[in-house]
Coordinates of C-alpha atoms in Angstrom, one line a residue:
M56 CA 72.8 75.1 -188.1
P57 CA 71.5 78.5 -188.1
V58 CA 74.1 81.2 -188.4
V59 CA 73.4 84.1 -186.4
W60 CA 74.8 87.8 -186.5
L61 CA 74.1 89.6 -183.0
I62 CA 74.2 93.2 -183.7
D63 CA 74.6 94.3 -180.2
A64 CA 72.5 97.2 -178.1
Y65 CA 74.1 100.6 -177.4
R66 CA 71.8 101.0 -174.5
A67 CA 72.9 98.1 -171.1
G68 CA 69.0 97.2 -170.4
E69 CA 68.4 96.4 -174.6
R70 CA 71.5 94.7 -174.3
G71 CA 70.4 91.9 -171.7
Q72 CA 67.1 91.2 -173.9
V73 CA 68.9 90.9 -176.9
R74 CA 71.7 88.2 -175.1
A75 CA 69.5 86.9 -173.4
L76 CA 67.4 85.3 -176.7
V77 CA 71.0 84.9 -178.8
D78 CA 72.0 83.0 -175.6
A79 CA 68.5 80.7 -175.3
L80 CA 68.8 79.9 -179.0
G81 CA 71.8 78.2 -178.4
Y82 CA 73.1 78.8 -182.2
P83 CA 76.5 79.7 -183.7
C84 CA 76.5 83.4 -183.1
E85 CA 79.0 86.5 -184.0
T86 CA 78.4 89.7 -182.2
K87 CA 79.3 92.9 -184.2
T88 CA 79.3 96.1 -181.5
L89 CA 79.1 99.1 -183.6
E90 CA 80.5 102.8 -183.7
Y91 CA 78.0 105.2 -184.7
R92 CA 78.2 108.4 -186.6
T93 CA 76.4 110.9 -184.6
S94 CA 76.0 113.5 -187.3
R95 CA 74.1 110.8 -189.3
F96 CA 70.4 110.6 -188.0
M97 CA 68.4 111.0 -191.3
P98 CA 69.0 107.0 -191.9
H99 CA 67.8 106.2 -188.6
V100 CA 64.4 108.0 -189.2
L101 CA 63.9 107.1 -193.1
G102 CA 63.5 103.5 -192.6
R103 CA 66.6 103.3 -195.2
A104 CA 68.7 100.2 -195.4
T105 CA 72.2 102.2 -195.0
L106 CA 75.6 101.7 -193.6
D107 CA 75.9 105.1 -193.7
G108 CA 75.1 105.8 -189.8
I109 CA 78.2 103.9 -188.5
E110 CA 82.0 104.8 -188.8
P111 CA 84.4 102.9 -191.6
G112 CA 85.6 100.2 -189.1
S113 CA 82.4 99.4 -188.0
R114 CA 81.8 98.4 -191.7
A115 CA 84.5 96.3 -191.7
Q116 CA 83.1 94.2 -189.9
L117 CA 79.6 93.1 -192.6
R118 CA 81.4 91.0 -195.3
P119 CA 79.9 87.7 -196.7
P120 CA 78.9 85.0 -196.1
W121 CA 76.0 86.2 -194.6
P122 CA 74.2 85.1 -191.6
D123 CA 70.7 83.0 -191.3
L124 CA 69.4 85.3 -188.5
V125 CA 70.5 88.7 -187.4
V126 CA 69.2 90.0 -184.3
S127 CA 69.3 93.5 -182.9
C128 CA 67.3 96.6 -181.2
G129 CA 67.7 100.4 -181.2
V130 CA 66.6 102.7 -184.1
R131 CA 70.3 103.3 -185.1
N132 CA 70.7 99.4 -185.7
E133 CA 67.8 99.2 -187.6
P134 CA 69.4 100.6 -191.6
V135 CA 72.3 98.6 -190.6
C136 CA 70.4 95.1 -190.2
R137 CA 68.1 95.8 -193.1
W138 CA 71.3 96.6 -195.0
I139 CA 72.3 92.9 -194.3
R140 CA 69.0 91.6 -195.4
E141 CA 69.1 93.7 -198.5
Q142 CA 72.9 92.1 -199.1
S143 CA 72.1 88.4 -198.5
G144 CA 69.3 88.6 -200.8
G145 CA 66.5 88.8 -198.3
R146 CA 67.7 85.3 -197.2
S147 CA 69.1 86.8 -193.6
R148 CA 66.1 86.9 -191.6
Y149 CA 65.8 90.2 -189.4
V150 CA 64.6 90.3 -185.5
H151 CA 64.3 93.1 -183.8
V152 CA 63.9 93.4 -180.0
G153 CA 61.8 96.3 -178.3
R154 CA 60.6 99.5 -180.0
P155 CA 60.5 99.1 -183.9
W156 CA 60.9 102.7 -185.2
G157 CA 60.7 101.8 -189.4
P158 CA 57.3 99.9 -190.7
L159 CA 56.3 96.6 -189.0
E160 CA 56.9 95.5 -193.1
Q161 CA 60.6 95.8 -192.5
F162 CA 61.3 93.4 -190.1
D163 CA 60.8 89.2 -190.2
L164 CA 59.9 89.0 -186.5
V165 CA 59.2 92.0 -183.9
I166 CA 59.5 90.8 -180.3
T167 CA 57.8 93.7 -177.7
T168 CA 55.9 95.2 -174.8
P169 CA 53.3 96.8 -174.2
Q170 CA 54.9 100.2 -173.0
Y171 CA 55.4 100.3 -177.0
R172 CA 52.1 100.0 -178.0
V173 CA 53.0 98.3 -181.4
A174 CA 50.1 97.2 -183.4
E175 CA 49.0 93.5 -184.0
A176 CA 50.3 91.7 -187.1
P177 CA 51.3 88.5 -187.9
N178 CA 55.1 89.5 -187.3
V179 CA 54.8 90.6 -184.0
L180 CA 55.1 88.7 -180.7
R181 CA 54.0 91.2 -177.6
N182 CA 55.2 89.7 -174.5
P183 CA 53.8 90.9 -171.1
L184 CA 57.6 92.0 -169.6
T185 CA 61.0 92.0 -171.0
L186 CA 63.7 89.1 -172.0
H187 CA 66.4 88.6 -169.2
S188 CA 68.9 85.8 -168.4
L189 CA 67.9 85.5 -164.7
D190 CA 66.7 81.5 -164.4
A191 CA 66.6 79.1 -161.6
A192 CA 70.3 77.8 -162.0
R193 CA 71.3 81.5 -161.5
L194 CA 69.4 82.3 -158.5
A195 CA 70.5 78.9 -156.9
L196 CA 74.0 79.8 -157.5
A197 CA 73.6 83.4 -156.2
R198 CA 71.6 82.1 -153.0
S199 CA 74.8 80.4 -152.0
E200 CA 77.2 83.1 -152.9
W201 CA 75.3 85.6 -150.4
Q202 CA 74.2 83.4 -147.8
P203 CA 76.7 84.5 -145.4
V204 CA 74.9 88.2 -145.7
F205 CA 71.6 87.3 -145.8
A206 CA 70.7 84.6 -144.3
A207 CA 70.9 86.5 -140.6
L208 CA 68.6 88.8 -141.5
P209 CA 65.1 88.3 -139.9
Q210 CA 62.1 86.5 -142.7
P211 CA 60.1 87.2 -144.2
R212 CA 63.4 89.1 -146.1
I213 CA 61.7 92.0 -148.7
A214 CA 63.8 93.0 -151.2
V215 CA 63.2 96.5 -152.4
L216 CA 64.3 97.9 -156.1
A217 CA 64.7 101.4 -156.8
G218 CA 64.9 102.5 -160.2
G219 CA 65.3 106.0 -161.5
D220 CA 63.6 108.4 -163.4
S221 CA 61.4 107.6 -166.2
G222 CA 59.8 109.5 -169.1
P223 CA 56.6 111.4 -167.1
F224 CA 57.8 110.0 -163.4
T225 CA 60.6 111.0 -161.2
L226 CA 61.9 109.3 -158.5
G227 CA 63.2 112.1 -156.2
P228 CA 63.9 112.8 -152.5
K229 CA 60.1 112.8 -152.0
A230 CA 59.2 109.6 -153.6
A231 CA 62.6 107.6 -152.2
A232 CA 61.5 108.9 -148.6
R233 CA 58.4 107.5 -149.1
L234 CA 59.2 104.1 -150.1
G235 CA 61.2 104.1 -147.3
R236 CA 59.0 104.7 -145.1
E237 CA 56.3 102.4 -146.5
V238 CA 58.9 99.4 -147.1
S239 CA 60.0 100.0 -143.3
A240 CA 56.2 99.6 -142.4
Q241 CA 55.7 96.5 -143.7
A242 CA 58.9 95.1 -142.3
A243 CA 58.0 96.5 -139.1
D244 CA 54.6 94.7 -139.4
S245 CA 56.1 91.4 -140.3
G246 CA 58.6 91.1 -138.3
G247 CA 61.3 91.3 -141.4
S248 CA 64.0 92.4 -143.1
L249 CA 64.8 94.6 -145.8
L250 CA 67.3 93.9 -148.6
V251 CA 67.8 97.3 -150.4
T252 CA 69.4 98.5 -153.9
T253 CA 69.5 101.3 -155.8
S254 CA 70.8 101.6 -159.7
S255 CA 72.4 103.1 -162.1
R256 CA 69.2 105.5 -162.7
T257 CA 69.0 106.1 -159.3
R258 CA 69.8 110.2 -158.3
A259 CA 72.2 110.6 -155.2
S260 CA 69.4 112.5 -153.4
A261 CA 67.0 109.9 -153.9
V262 CA 69.4 107.6 -152.3
E263 CA 70.3 109.0 -149.1
A264 CA 66.5 109.9 -148.7
L265 CA 65.6 106.1 -149.4
Q266 CA 68.1 105.2 -146.4
L267 CA 67.4 108.2 -144.5
E268 CA 63.9 106.5 -144.0
L269 CA 64.9 103.0 -143.5
R270 CA 63.9 101.4 -139.6
Q271 CA 64.1 97.9 -139.2
P272 CA 67.1 95.8 -140.1
A273 CA 68.2 96.3 -143.9
H274 CA 71.0 95.6 -145.9
F275 CA 71.6 98.7 -148.0
H276 CA 73.5 98.9 -150.9
R277 CA 74.5 101.6 -153.0
W278 CA 74.9 101.3 -157.0
R279 CA 78.4 101.9 -158.2
A280 CA 79.7 101.7 -161.6
G281 CA 81.9 98.9 -162.3
D282 CA 81.4 97.0 -158.7
T283 CA 82.2 93.6 -158.8
A284 CA 80.5 92.8 -155.6
N285 CA 77.0 93.7 -156.6
P286 CA 73.7 91.7 -154.5
Y287 CA 71.2 92.5 -156.8
V288 CA 70.9 88.8 -157.9
G289 CA 71.6 87.7 -154.1
M290 CA 68.8 89.9 -153.2
L291 CA 66.5 88.6 -155.5
A292 CA 67.5 84.6 -154.8
W293 CA 67.2 85.4 -151.1
A294 CA 63.5 87.6 -151.1
D295 CA 60.4 86.0 -149.6
R296 CA 58.4 88.9 -151.3
I297 CA 60.3 91.5 -153.8
V298 CA 58.7 95.8 -154.3
V299 CA 60.1 97.2 -157.1
T300 CA 59.9 101.1 -158.0
G301 CA 57.2 101.8 -161.2
D302 CA 59.8 103.1 -163.3
S303 CA 61.9 99.9 -164.4
I304 CA 60.3 97.1 -166.1
A305 CA 63.5 95.4 -166.6
M306 CA 63.7 94.9 -162.8
L307 CA 59.9 94.1 -163.0
S308 CA 61.2 91.4 -165.5
E309 CA 63.3 90.0 -163.5
A310 CA 60.9 90.1 -159.6
C311 CA 58.7 88.1 -161.4
A312 CA 60.8 85.5 -162.8
T313 CA 61.8 84.4 -158.9
G314 CA 58.4 82.9 -158.6
V315 CA 57.8 84.8 -154.8
P316 CA 55.4 87.5 -154.3
V317 CA 56.3 91.4 -156.1
Q318 CA 54.7 94.7 -155.3
M319 CA 55.1 98.1 -157.5
F320 CA 56.0 101.5 -155.9
D321 CA 54.3 104.4 -157.3
L322 CA 56.5 106.9 -158.2
G323 CA 53.5 109.0 -158.1
G324 CA 51.2 109.7 -161.7
M325 CA 51.1 106.2 -162.2
R326 CA 47.5 105.6 -161.0
A327 CA 45.3 108.5 -161.5
D328 CA 42.8 107.5 -158.8
H329 CA 45.9 107.7 -156.3
P330 CA 46.9 111.2 -156.1
V331 CA 50.5 111.4 -154.0
D332 CA 53.2 114.9 -153.0
R333 CA 55.5 114.2 -156.6
D334 CA 58.7 115.7 -157.2
F335 CA 59.2 118.0 -160.0
R336 CA 61.1 117.5 -162.6
L337 CA 60.9 119.8 -166.1
G338 CA 62.0 116.4 -168.6
G339 CA 58.9 114.8 -166.8
S340 CA 56.6 117.6 -167.4
L341 CA 57.6 117.9 -170.8
Y342 CA 57.5 113.7 -171.5
A343 CA 53.8 113.7 -170.3
G344 CA 53.1 116.9 -172.4
L345 CA 54.2 114.9 -175.2
L346 CA 53.1 111.1 -173.8
R347 CA 49.1 113.1 -174.0
W348 CA 49.2 115.1 -177.2
G349 CA 51.9 113.4 -179.0
W350 CA 52.7 110.8 -181.6
A351 CA 52.5 107.6 -179.6
P352 CA 55.6 105.9 -181.7
L353 CA 57.8 108.8 -180.2
T354 CA 57.0 107.8 -176.2
R355 CA 56.5 104.1 -174.1
D356 CA 53.5 104.5 -171.4
I357 CA 54.6 101.8 -168.7
T358 CA 51.4 102.1 -167.3
E359 CA 50.3 99.8 -169.9
V360 CA 53.1 97.5 -168.1
H361 CA 51.4 97.8 -164.8
R362 CA 47.5 97.3 -166.0
Q363 CA 48.4 94.3 -167.5
L364 CA 50.5 93.1 -165.0
R365 CA 47.9 93.8 -161.9
E366 CA 45.1 92.2 -164.3
S367 CA 46.8 89.4 -164.7
G368 CA 47.3 88.6 -161.0
R369 CA 51.1 88.5 -161.1
V370 CA 51.7 92.3 -159.4
N371 CA 50.0 93.9 -157.0
W372 CA 50.8 98.0 -155.9
L373 CA 52.6 98.5 -152.5
D374 CA 49.8 99.5 -150.6
E375 CA 47.5 96.6 -151.7
A376 CA 47.9 92.9 -150.6
P377 CA 50.7 90.9 -151.8
P378 CA 49.7 88.8 -155.3
A379 CA 50.3 84.9 -154.2
S380 CA 53.0 84.6 -156.5
G381 CA 54.9 86.7 -159.3
A382 CA 55.3 83.6 -161.2
D383 CA 53.6 83.2 -164.9
S384 CA 52.3 79.7 -165.1
G385 CA 52.1 79.3 -169.0
A386 CA 55.8 79.3 -170.9
S387 CA 57.9 82.5 -169.5
D388 CA 58.8 85.2 -172.0
L389 CA 61.9 83.7 -173.1
E390 CA 60.7 80.5 -173.8
R391 CA 57.8 82.2 -176.4
S392 CA 60.7 84.4 -178.0
V393 CA 62.7 81.3 -178.3
A394 CA 59.9 79.5 -180.1
A395 CA 58.8 82.0 -183.0
V396 CA 62.3 82.8 -183.4
R397 CA 62.6 78.6 -184.7
S398 CA 59.5 78.9 -186.2
L399 CA 60.8 81.7 -188.9
L400 CA 63.7 79.5 -189.4
G401 CA 61.5 77.0 -190.0
E402 CA 63.1 74.6 -187.2
A403 CA 59.9 74.8 -184.9

């Protein structure tokens, strides 16, 4: 059976993706968590195969026997994974998840999503949404766990998932208040309730503005670091419909996995033909300029994900009628990714 090294991601969202892939493969796996030398950035941007960007203690983890497969993501891990493949004499296959920074020929397989605008190539798999570990069994367990909290709330239960600032888009008090008003109006029209959660990226002023505008029966959760009673998956399990702020592709991916109708909330600027009063953020304005005039690999365009999801009928905007279902009738993104990796290893 193939042996896998997971060079773990250093950002939480990416960490969930690579771990979901490795878990689904079911091969023996060693997880390598690295420490990086912040003063050394040239190995990351020059496409080198080297350990120069990691601390000596981390280098000690990378010794033969070399694995059959290396899975990772993130620009800092690319030189390390190339080095491992080089040390193995090319035997170790390198699978990269997310945005590739080096030339495509430096990877055996890239599993990516539309916002990164990666060119078509034989070694590129472009999924519509990101990888995750949410499945029917996990939803069923969460439904049972959160029954005492959510079962008494009137139906339809509308889960509202709030993200935060992303690239040129800002979830500030204006957008958050508008979100609160719009979901409250929908819950009032249907006689339902709201299951609302913020996230690690939701700024405090947006949290306050969102909560102040909620008018219907609601369970409101403020995200807290290290919270062991986070109801996020429970909300997904109990939702009859889900509203996700358009900044979070990860939460959109998990919402679509539930099979219930999913709608996106436009923070402002996500649709050129739907102008709304927007929150100002200098970083957002600078990113918008980079997105328009800069080098494409330096930016990500999440509106590509919005466009493809809407065209496929899986997701609509909040001011549109909900789609019939958020589910994809074909193989899941994770199933397609597992099949591609097995084929790479000659196990298809």
